[in-house]
Coordinates of C-alpha atoms (C1' of nucleotides) in Angstrom, one line a residue:
Chain A
M1 CA -54.6 24.3 7.2
T2 CA -54.6 27.7 9.0
D3 CA -56.1 27.3 12.4
P4 CA -56.5 30.7 14.1
L5 CA -57.2 28.9 17.4
A6 CA -54.0 27.1 17.4
P7 CA -52.4 27.0 20.9
A8 CA -49.4 29.0 20.0
G9 CA -48.0 30.3 23.3
P10 CA -46.5 33.7 22.3
S11 CA -44.9 34.8 25.5
S12 CA -45.0 31.5 27.4
R13 CA -42.0 30.0 25.8
R14 CA -38.6 31.1 24.8
P15 CA -38.6 32.5 21.2
V16 CA -37.4 30.3 18.4
T17 CA -33.9 31.5 17.4
L18 CA -33.0 31.7 13.7
V19 CA -30.2 32.2 11.3
I20 CA -31.0 33.2 7.7
A21 CA -28.9 32.0 4.9
D22 CA -29.7 33.5 1.4
D23 CA -27.6 35.1 -1.2
H24 CA -30.4 37.6 -2.0
P25 CA -30.4 40.7 0.1
V26 CA -34.0 41.3 -0.7
V27 CA -35.0 37.9 0.7
R28 CA -32.9 38.2 3.8
H29 CA -34.6 41.6 4.5
G30 CA -37.9 40.0 3.9
L31 CA -37.4 37.1 6.2
R32 CA -36.0 39.3 8.9
S33 CA -38.8 41.7 8.8
I34 CA -41.4 39.0 8.7
F35 CA -39.9 37.2 11.7
A36 CA -39.4 40.5 13.5
S37 CA -43.1 41.0 13.5
S38 CA -43.6 38.1 15.8
P39 CA -42.3 37.9 19.4
D40 CA -42.1 34.1 18.9
F41 CA -38.9 34.4 16.9
A42 CA -35.5 35.9 17.2
V43 CA -33.2 36.3 14.2
L44 CA -29.7 35.9 15.4
G45 CA -27.8 36.5 12.1
E46 CA -27.6 36.4 8.4
A47 CA -25.3 34.6 6.0
A48 CA -25.0 35.1 2.2
D49 CA -23.5 31.8 1.2
G50 CA -23.0 28.2 2.4
P51 CA -19.7 28.4 4.2
E52 CA -20.8 31.6 6.0
A53 CA -24.0 29.8 7.0
V54 CA -22.1 26.9 8.5
A55 CA -19.8 29.2 10.4
L56 CA -22.6 31.3 11.7
V57 CA -24.7 28.4 12.8
T58 CA -21.8 26.7 14.5
R59 CA -21.1 29.9 16.4
L60 CA -24.6 31.1 17.2
D61 CA -26.3 27.7 17.8
P62 CA -29.8 28.7 16.6
D63 CA -32.8 26.5 16.8
V64 CA -33.4 26.7 13.0
V65 CA -31.5 27.9 10.0
L66 CA -33.5 29.0 7.0
M67 CA -31.4 28.1 4.1
D68 CA -31.6 28.8 0.4
L69 CA -30.4 26.0 -1.8
R70 CA -28.8 27.8 -4.6
M71 CA -26.1 30.1 -3.4
P72 CA -22.7 31.1 -4.9
G73 CA -19.5 29.7 -3.4
G74 CA -20.7 26.4 -2.0
G75 CA -24.4 25.6 -2.4
G76 CA -26.9 24.8 0.3
V77 CA -26.7 21.1 -0.1
E78 CA -23.0 21.1 0.8
A79 CA -23.7 23.3 3.8
I80 CA -26.4 21.0 5.0
G81 CA -24.1 18.1 4.8
E82 CA -21.4 19.9 6.6
L83 CA -23.8 20.9 9.4
V84 CA -24.9 17.3 9.8
R85 CA -21.3 16.2 9.9
R86 CA -20.7 18.6 12.7
D87 CA -23.6 17.2 14.5
V88 CA -25.2 20.6 15.4
R89 CA -28.6 20.6 17.0
T90 CA -29.8 23.3 14.6
R91 CA -32.6 22.1 12.3
V92 CA -32.3 23.1 8.6
L93 CA -35.4 24.4 6.9
V94 CA -34.8 24.8 3.2
L95 CA -36.5 27.8 1.8
T96 CA -36.1 28.2 -1.9
T97 CA -37.6 29.3 -5.2
Y98 CA -36.9 26.2 -7.1
D99 CA -38.7 22.9 -6.7
T100 CA -36.9 20.6 -9.1
D101 CA -36.8 17.0 -8.1
S102 CA -33.0 16.8 -7.8
D103 CA -32.9 19.8 -5.4
T104 CA -35.6 18.5 -3.2
V105 CA -34.4 15.0 -2.9
A106 CA -30.8 16.1 -2.4
A107 CA -31.8 18.5 0.3
I108 CA -33.9 15.9 2.2
E109 CA -31.2 13.3 1.8
A110 CA -28.5 15.7 3.0
G111 CA -30.5 16.1 6.2
A112 CA -32.9 19.0 5.9
T113 CA -35.8 19.0 8.3
G114 CA -38.1 20.8 5.9
Y115 CA -38.4 22.2 2.4
L116 CA -40.6 25.2 1.6
L117 CA -41.0 27.4 -1.4
K118 CA -40.6 31.1 -1.1
D119 CA -44.2 31.7 -2.1
T120 CA -45.2 30.4 1.3
P121 CA -47.5 32.8 3.2
R122 CA -46.4 34.4 6.4
D123 CA -48.4 32.4 8.8
D124 CA -47.5 29.1 7.2
L125 CA -43.9 30.1 7.4
F126 CA -44.3 30.7 11.1
D127 CA -46.0 27.3 11.6
A128 CA -43.4 25.6 9.6
T129 CA -40.5 27.2 11.4
R130 CA -42.0 26.3 14.8
A131 CA -42.5 22.7 13.5
A132 CA -38.9 22.6 12.3
A133 CA -37.6 23.8 15.6
E134 CA -39.3 20.8 17.2
G135 CA -37.8 18.5 14.7
R136 CA -40.9 17.8 12.8
T137 CA -40.6 17.5 9.0
V138 CA -42.4 20.2 7.0
L139 CA -42.8 20.3 3.2
S140 CA -44.6 22.7 0.9
P141 CA -47.9 21.2 -0.3
A142 CA -46.5 21.4 -3.9
I143 CA -43.4 19.5 -2.8
T144 CA -45.4 16.9 -0.9
A145 CA -47.7 16.3 -3.9
R146 CA -44.8 15.8 -6.2
L147 CA -42.9 13.5 -3.9
V148 CA -46.0 11.4 -3.4
S149 CA -46.8 11.2 -7.1
R150 CA -43.2 10.4 -7.5
M151 CA -43.5 7.4 -5.2
R152 CA -46.6 6.2 -6.9
A153 CA -45.1 6.5 -10.4
P154 CA -42.1 4.1 -10.5
A155 CA -41.0 6.1 -13.5
N156 CA -39.0 8.1 -11.1
E157 CA -35.8 6.2 -10.7
T158 CA -32.5 7.9 -10.2
L159 CA -29.8 7.9 -12.8
S160 CA -26.5 6.4 -11.9
A161 CA -23.3 8.5 -12.1
R162 CA -22.3 6.9 -15.3
E163 CA -25.7 7.3 -16.9
R164 CA -25.6 11.0 -16.1
D165 CA -22.2 11.2 -17.7
V166 CA -23.6 9.7 -20.9
L167 CA -26.7 11.9 -20.8
R168 CA -24.6 15.1 -20.3
L169 CA -22.7 14.3 -23.5
V170 CA -25.9 13.4 -25.3
A171 CA -27.2 16.8 -24.5
Q172 CA -24.2 18.3 -26.2
G173 CA -25.0 16.5 -29.5
T174 CA -22.3 13.9 -29.0
S175 CA -22.9 10.6 -31.0
N176 CA -22.7 7.2 -29.3
R177 CA -19.4 6.5 -30.9
E178 CA -17.9 9.8 -29.8
I179 CA -19.3 9.2 -26.3
A180 CA -17.6 5.8 -26.2
A181 CA -14.3 7.3 -27.2
L182 CA -14.6 10.1 -24.6
L183 CA -15.5 7.7 -21.8
F184 CA -13.1 5.0 -22.8
I185 CA -15.8 2.4 -23.2
S186 CA -17.3 0.6 -26.2
E187 CA -20.2 1.9 -28.2
A188 CA -22.2 -1.1 -27.0
T189 CA -21.9 0.1 -23.5
V190 CA -23.0 3.5 -24.4
K191 CA -26.1 2.1 -26.0
S192 CA -26.7 0.0 -23.0
H193 CA -26.6 3.0 -20.7
L194 CA -28.9 4.9 -23.0
T195 CA -31.4 2.1 -23.0
H196 CA -31.4 2.2 -19.2
I197 CA -31.8 6.0 -19.3
Y198 CA -34.8 5.8 -21.6
G199 CA -36.4 3.3 -19.2
K200 CA -35.7 5.3 -16.1
L201 CA -36.8 8.6 -17.5
N202 CA -39.7 7.1 -19.5
A203 CA -38.3 8.7 -22.6
K204 CA -38.6 7.5 -26.2
D205 CA -35.3 8.8 -27.6
R206 CA -32.3 10.9 -26.7
A207 CA -34.1 14.2 -27.3
A208 CA -36.9 13.3 -24.9
A209 CA -34.4 12.0 -22.4
V210 CA -32.6 15.4 -22.4
A211 CA -35.9 17.2 -22.1
T212 CA -37.1 15.3 -19.1
A213 CA -33.7 15.5 -17.5
Y214 CA -34.0 19.3 -17.7
D215 CA -37.5 19.2 -16.3
R216 CA -36.4 17.1 -13.4
G217 CA -33.3 19.3 -12.7
I218 CA -30.9 16.5 -13.7
L219 CA -29.4 18.8 -16.3
G220 CA -29.1 22.5 -16.6
Chain B
M1 CA -45.2 60.3 -19.5
T2 CA -44.0 63.4 -17.7
D3 CA -45.6 65.2 -14.8
P4 CA -45.6 68.9 -15.5
L5 CA -45.9 69.8 -11.8
A6 CA -43.0 67.6 -10.6
P7 CA -39.8 69.5 -10.1
A8 CA -38.0 66.5 -11.5
G9 CA -34.3 66.3 -11.0
P10 CA -31.7 63.7 -10.4
S11 CA -32.1 64.0 -6.7
S12 CA -35.5 65.5 -6.3
R13 CA -36.9 66.1 -2.8
R14 CA -40.1 64.3 -3.4
P15 CA -39.8 60.6 -2.7
V16 CA -40.0 58.2 -5.6
T17 CA -43.3 56.4 -5.3
L18 CA -43.4 52.6 -5.8
V19 CA -45.7 49.7 -6.3
I20 CA -44.3 46.2 -5.6
A21 CA -45.6 43.2 -7.7
D22 CA -44.3 39.8 -6.6
D23 CA -46.1 36.6 -5.8
H24 CA -43.6 35.8 -3.0
P25 CA -44.7 37.3 0.4
V26 CA -41.1 37.1 1.5
V27 CA -39.9 39.2 -1.4
R28 CA -42.6 41.7 -0.9
H29 CA -41.7 42.2 2.7
G30 CA -38.1 42.4 1.8
L31 CA -38.5 45.1 -0.7
R32 CA -40.9 47.0 1.4
S33 CA -38.6 47.0 4.4
I34 CA -35.6 47.9 2.2
F35 CA -37.3 50.9 0.7
A36 CA -38.8 51.9 4.0
S37 CA -35.3 52.4 5.3
S38 CA -34.8 55.4 3.0
P39 CA -36.7 58.6 3.0
D40 CA -36.2 58.8 -0.8
F41 CA -38.8 56.2 -1.5
A42 CA -42.5 55.6 -0.6
V43 CA -44.1 52.2 -1.2
L44 CA -47.7 52.9 -2.2
G45 CA -48.9 49.3 -2.4
E46 CA -48.2 45.6 -3.2
A47 CA -49.6 43.2 -5.7
A48 CA -49.3 39.4 -5.9
D49 CA -49.9 38.8 -9.6
G50 CA -50.0 40.5 -13.0
P51 CA -53.6 41.7 -13.2
E52 CA -53.5 43.0 -9.7
A53 CA -50.3 44.9 -10.5
V54 CA -51.9 46.5 -13.5
A55 CA -55.0 47.5 -11.5
L56 CA -52.9 48.9 -8.7
V57 CA -50.5 50.8 -10.9
T58 CA -53.4 52.3 -12.8
R59 CA -55.1 53.4 -9.6
L60 CA -52.1 54.6 -7.6
D61 CA -50.0 56.1 -10.4
P62 CA -46.6 55.4 -8.9
D63 CA -43.3 56.5 -10.4
V64 CA -42.0 52.9 -10.6
V65 CA -43.4 49.5 -10.4
L66 CA -41.0 46.7 -9.2
M67 CA -42.2 43.7 -11.0
D68 CA -41.4 40.0 -10.8
L69 CA -41.6 38.3 -14.2
R70 CA -42.9 34.9 -13.2
M71 CA -46.2 35.1 -11.4
P72 CA -49.3 32.9 -11.3
G73 CA -52.4 34.1 -13.1
G74 CA -51.0 36.3 -15.8
G75 CA -47.2 36.7 -15.8
G76 CA -45.2 39.8 -15.7
V77 CA -44.7 40.2 -19.4
E78 CA -48.4 40.4 -20.1
A79 CA -48.7 42.9 -17.3
I80 CA -46.0 45.1 -18.8
G81 CA -47.6 44.9 -22.2
E82 CA -51.0 45.9 -20.7
L83 CA -49.4 48.9 -18.8
V84 CA -47.7 50.1 -22.0
R85 CA -51.0 49.7 -23.8
R86 CA -52.7 51.9 -21.2
D87 CA -50.0 54.4 -21.7
V88 CA -49.3 54.9 -17.9
R89 CA -46.4 57.1 -17.0
T90 CA -45.1 54.5 -14.5
R91 CA -41.8 52.9 -15.3
V92 CA -41.5 49.2 -15.0
L93 CA -38.4 47.8 -13.3
V94 CA -38.3 44.1 -13.6
L95 CA -36.8 42.4 -10.5
T96 CA -36.5 38.7 -10.8
T97 CA -34.6 35.6 -9.9
Y98 CA -34.3 34.2 -13.4
D99 CA -32.1 35.5 -16.1
T100 CA -32.9 33.3 -19.1
D101 CA -32.6 35.0 -22.5
S102 CA -36.2 34.6 -23.4
D103 CA -37.3 36.3 -20.2
T104 CA -34.9 39.2 -20.5
V105 CA -35.6 39.9 -24.1
A106 CA -39.3 39.5 -23.7
A107 CA -39.4 41.9 -20.8
I108 CA -37.4 44.6 -22.5
E109 CA -39.4 44.2 -25.7
A110 CA -42.6 44.5 -23.7
G111 CA -41.4 47.8 -22.5
A112 CA -39.6 47.3 -19.2
T113 CA -37.3 50.2 -18.3
G114 CA -34.9 48.0 -16.4
Y115 CA -34.1 44.4 -15.5
L116 CA -32.5 43.5 -12.2
L117 CA -31.7 40.2 -10.5
K118 CA -32.9 39.7 -7.0
D119 CA -29.3 39.3 -5.7
T120 CA -28.8 43.0 -6.3
P121 CA -27.4 44.8 -3.2
R122 CA -29.5 47.4 -1.4
D123 CA -27.7 50.5 -2.6
D124 CA -27.6 49.3 -6.2
L125 CA -31.3 48.7 -5.9
F126 CA -31.8 52.3 -4.7
D127 CA -29.7 53.7 -7.6
A128 CA -31.5 51.6 -10.1
T129 CA -34.9 52.5 -8.9
R130 CA -34.1 56.2 -9.0
A131 CA -32.7 55.8 -12.5
A132 CA -35.8 53.9 -13.6
A133 CA -38.0 56.7 -12.1
E134 CA -36.2 59.1 -14.5
G135 CA -36.7 56.8 -17.4
R136 CA -33.1 55.7 -17.6
T137 CA -32.6 52.0 -18.6
V138 CA -30.9 49.9 -16.0
L139 CA -29.7 46.3 -16.3
S140 CA -27.9 44.0 -13.9
P141 CA -24.3 43.6 -14.8
A142 CA -24.8 39.9 -15.4
I143 CA -27.7 40.7 -17.8
T144 CA -25.7 43.4 -19.6
A145 CA -22.8 41.1 -20.1
R146 CA -24.9 38.4 -21.5
L147 CA -26.8 40.7 -23.9
V148 CA -23.6 42.1 -25.1
S149 CA -22.0 38.7 -25.7
R150 CA -25.2 37.7 -27.3
M151 CA -24.9 40.6 -29.8
R152 CA -21.4 39.7 -30.5
A153 CA -22.2 36.1 -31.1
P154 CA -24.5 35.9 -34.1
A155 CA -25.3 32.4 -32.9
N156 CA -28.3 34.0 -31.2
E157 CA -31.1 33.9 -33.8
T158 CA -34.7 33.6 -32.8
L159 CA -36.8 30.5 -33.6
S160 CA -39.9 31.1 -35.6
A161 CA -43.2 30.0 -34.2
R162 CA -43.4 27.0 -36.4
E163 CA -39.9 26.0 -35.5
R164 CA -40.8 26.2 -31.8
D165 CA -43.8 24.0 -32.5
V166 CA -41.5 21.4 -34.0
L167 CA -38.9 21.6 -31.3
R168 CA -41.5 21.2 -28.6
L169 CA -42.6 18.0 -30.1
V170 CA -39.1 16.8 -30.6
A171 CA -38.5 17.4 -26.8
Q172 CA -41.3 14.9 -26.2
G173 CA -39.7 12.2 -28.2
T174 CA -41.9 12.6 -31.2
S175 CA -40.5 11.3 -34.5
N176 CA -40.4 13.4 -37.6
R177 CA -43.1 11.4 -39.2
E178 CA -45.4 11.8 -36.2
I179 CA -44.6 15.5 -36.0
A180 CA -45.6 15.8 -39.7
A181 CA -48.9 14.1 -38.9
L182 CA -49.6 16.2 -35.9
L183 CA -48.9 19.5 -37.6
F184 CA -50.5 18.5 -40.9
I185 CA -47.4 19.0 -42.9
S186 CA -45.1 16.6 -44.8
E187 CA -42.1 14.9 -43.2
A188 CA -39.8 16.8 -45.6
T189 CA -41.1 20.1 -44.1
V190 CA -40.4 18.8 -40.6
K191 CA -36.8 18.0 -41.6
S192 CA -36.5 21.4 -43.2
H193 CA -37.6 23.1 -40.0
L194 CA -35.2 20.9 -38.0
T195 CA -32.3 21.8 -40.2
H196 CA -33.0 25.5 -39.6
I197 CA -33.3 24.9 -35.9
Y198 CA -29.9 23.2 -35.8
G199 CA -28.4 26.1 -37.6
K200 CA -30.0 28.7 -35.4
L201 CA -29.2 27.0 -32.2
N202 CA -25.8 25.8 -33.4
A203 CA -26.8 22.3 -32.4
K204 CA -25.6 19.0 -33.9
D205 CA -28.8 17.0 -33.5
R206 CA -32.2 17.0 -31.9
A207 CA -30.9 16.2 -28.5
A208 CA -28.5 19.1 -28.5
A209 CA -31.2 21.3 -29.9
V210 CA -33.4 20.5 -27.0
A211 CA -30.6 21.1 -24.5
T212 CA -29.7 24.5 -25.8
A213 CA -33.3 25.4 -26.1
Y214 CA -33.7 24.7 -22.4
D215 CA -30.5 26.6 -21.6
R216 CA -31.8 29.6 -23.5
G217 CA -35.2 29.4 -21.9
I218 CA -37.0 28.6 -25.1
L219 CA -38.3 25.4 -23.6
G220 CA -39.2 24.4 -20.0
Chain C
dG1 C1' -23.8 -17.3 -0.5
dA2 C1' -27.5 -15.9 -3.3
dC3 C1' -29.5 -11.7 -5.2
dG4 C1' -29.7 -7.4 -7.4
dG5 C1' -27.8 -3.1 -9.2
dC6 C1' -24.1 -1.4 -11.9
dA7 C1' -20.8 -1.3 -15.6
dT8 C1' -18.9 -3.6 -19.2
dC9 C1' -19.2 -5.9 -23.9
dA10 C1' -21.2 -8.4 -28.7
dG11 C1' -23.9 -8.8 -33.0
dC12 C1' -28.0 -8.2 -35.8
dC13 C1' -31.5 -5.4 -38.1
dG14 C1' -35.0 -2.3 -39.2
dA15 C1' -36.3 2.4 -38.4
dT16 C1' -35.0 6.9 -38.2
dC17 C1' -32.2 10.7 -38.8
dG18 C1' -29.5 14.4 -41.0
dG19 C1' -27.1 16.3 -45.1
dC20 C1' -27.5 17.6 -49.7
dT21 C1' -29.7 19.8 -53.7
dG22 C1' -33.0 21.5 -55.0
dA23 C1' -38.1 24.1 -55.8
dT24 C1' -42.6 26.9 -55.0
dG25 C1' -45.7 30.4 -52.9
dC26 C1' -46.7 34.0 -49.6
dG27 C1' -46.0 38.2 -47.3
dG28 C1' -43.4 42.2 -45.6
dC29 C1' -40.0 45.7 -46.4
dT30 C1' -37.5 49.0 -49.4
Chain D
dA1 C1' -40.2 45.5 -58.6
dG2 C1' -36.9 43.0 -56.1
dC3 C1' -35.2 40.9 -51.9
dC4 C1' -35.6 38.1 -48.0
dG5 C1' -37.6 35.3 -44.4
dC6 C1' -40.8 31.8 -43.6
dA7 C1' -43.3 27.7 -44.6
dT8 C1' -44.1 24.2 -47.6
dC9 C1' -42.6 20.1 -50.4
dA10 C1' -39.3 16.2 -53.1
dG11 C1' -35.8 12.5 -53.5
dC12 C1' -31.5 10.3 -52.4
dC13 C1' -28.1 8.2 -49.3
dG14 C1' -25.0 7.2 -45.8
dA15 C1' -24.8 7.5 -40.8
dT16 C1' -26.8 6.8 -36.7
dC17 C1' -30.0 5.1 -33.6
dG18 C1' -32.8 2.0 -30.7
dG19 C1' -34.6 -2.7 -29.8
dC20 C1' -33.5 -7.3 -29.0
dT21 C1' -30.9 -11.1 -26.9
dG22 C1' -27.5 -12.4 -24.2
dA23 C1' -23.1 -12.5 -21.4
dT24 C1' -19.4 -11.3 -17.8
dG25 C1' -17.3 -9.3 -13.5
dC26 C1' -17.7 -6.4 -9.4
dC27 C1' -19.7 -5.0 -5.2
dG28 C1' -22.9 -4.3 -1.4
dT29 C1' -26.9 -6.2 1.0
dC30 C1' -29.8 -9.5 3.2

DNA sequence: GACGGCATCAGCCGATCGGCTGATGCGGCT
DNA sequence: AGCCGCATCAGCCGATCGGCTGATGCCGTC
């Protein structure tokens, strides 16, 4: 994993330019000071939310933007999508505390080049950032493991929008009949959706479905 | 508790000494560099988990330990309890990303002097740390608001250990009869526990109970 | 144009749930 | 001694759920 003899040309190449996007001042300071300790990187700027990050990246044109996923006022996923839409050359490296399935999948699908957890050690962070700058995909070991196990277990299907609607109401204690009324469909349809949800989430009943939905980040 | 030799005052000349306990290297760096920017503070050391934090605090005797709650290998709450048991004079200032009810309450009950979220701005962090060093309780505005609203709403009762046992099984899709068998009690007792759970969590059925339990940090 | 996923609906039936009205024993607090 | 929370148990009953089988229309893909 950590190769001290890795051919990392410190002064040979131009430093990797960065923008940091995180709503936590503590984390921004931490990342800045970590990258300041190496001549291979140059932090061009910091943003505290999604829109700010998009504006900054567009203006500064960094090699990589380190982006937190959960930020107030337009989350990270929307920002990633916007950057992709603008077709910037900057690579997005998601760096977050959370590792729920929905976050991970959403970020990768939106176009992130990598996904790291904040407990990543300094050197691994350097490696990953360099890799991201070159367009290589990097994932935290924990994330990789879960995605792989996810692929292996077909129990990992995605809920449709309608199924999520139903599940959200179920989590509020709404009965099938009430759900039917609220969604303007018949009770039979609600039951049908629920049967599909149980199958997809591998849950035995509505309580278990709600629980695994929370575990996977679908709810809450 | 009090150092007889310290000319303690609201703005004493001696810097406030700190130990940082967080499993995220990024956060440790961030806090260190933030506090390094002010002459009012001196960071004595860093720990990456609970036991390490306890050892370091015992050895270095800082004024304040900034502690993350969720750490591998012995979480922050246990560490706080251990520090209190050892009767150290060091104040514990919890600094975490999460603000679930159970975390907050557990930390305060364990003996934390303050509870801040990591999105706290630099200056507020300084103020809070100084306050904690003097033994004053400090809470993030968001935390305070929730605790207050919690007090006002009597809907905030605590589940008993047995009730949590039942609820945990319910979240796994276990039927009442199965729960009874697993816990060596009768089905009637399970139903009784559930009725109490519904009342305490203000939930209509088991699905809603599981959902609010997740929301309040009782599960997951 | 066939295929598959999604959303919609129907009826039947046994299993399960949740509400109701109780009761007992234990332990802690006042 | 009295009160209260907790855990334990009982029976009854209507409401709800979940499984099963099967059907239709829409839409996007191959």
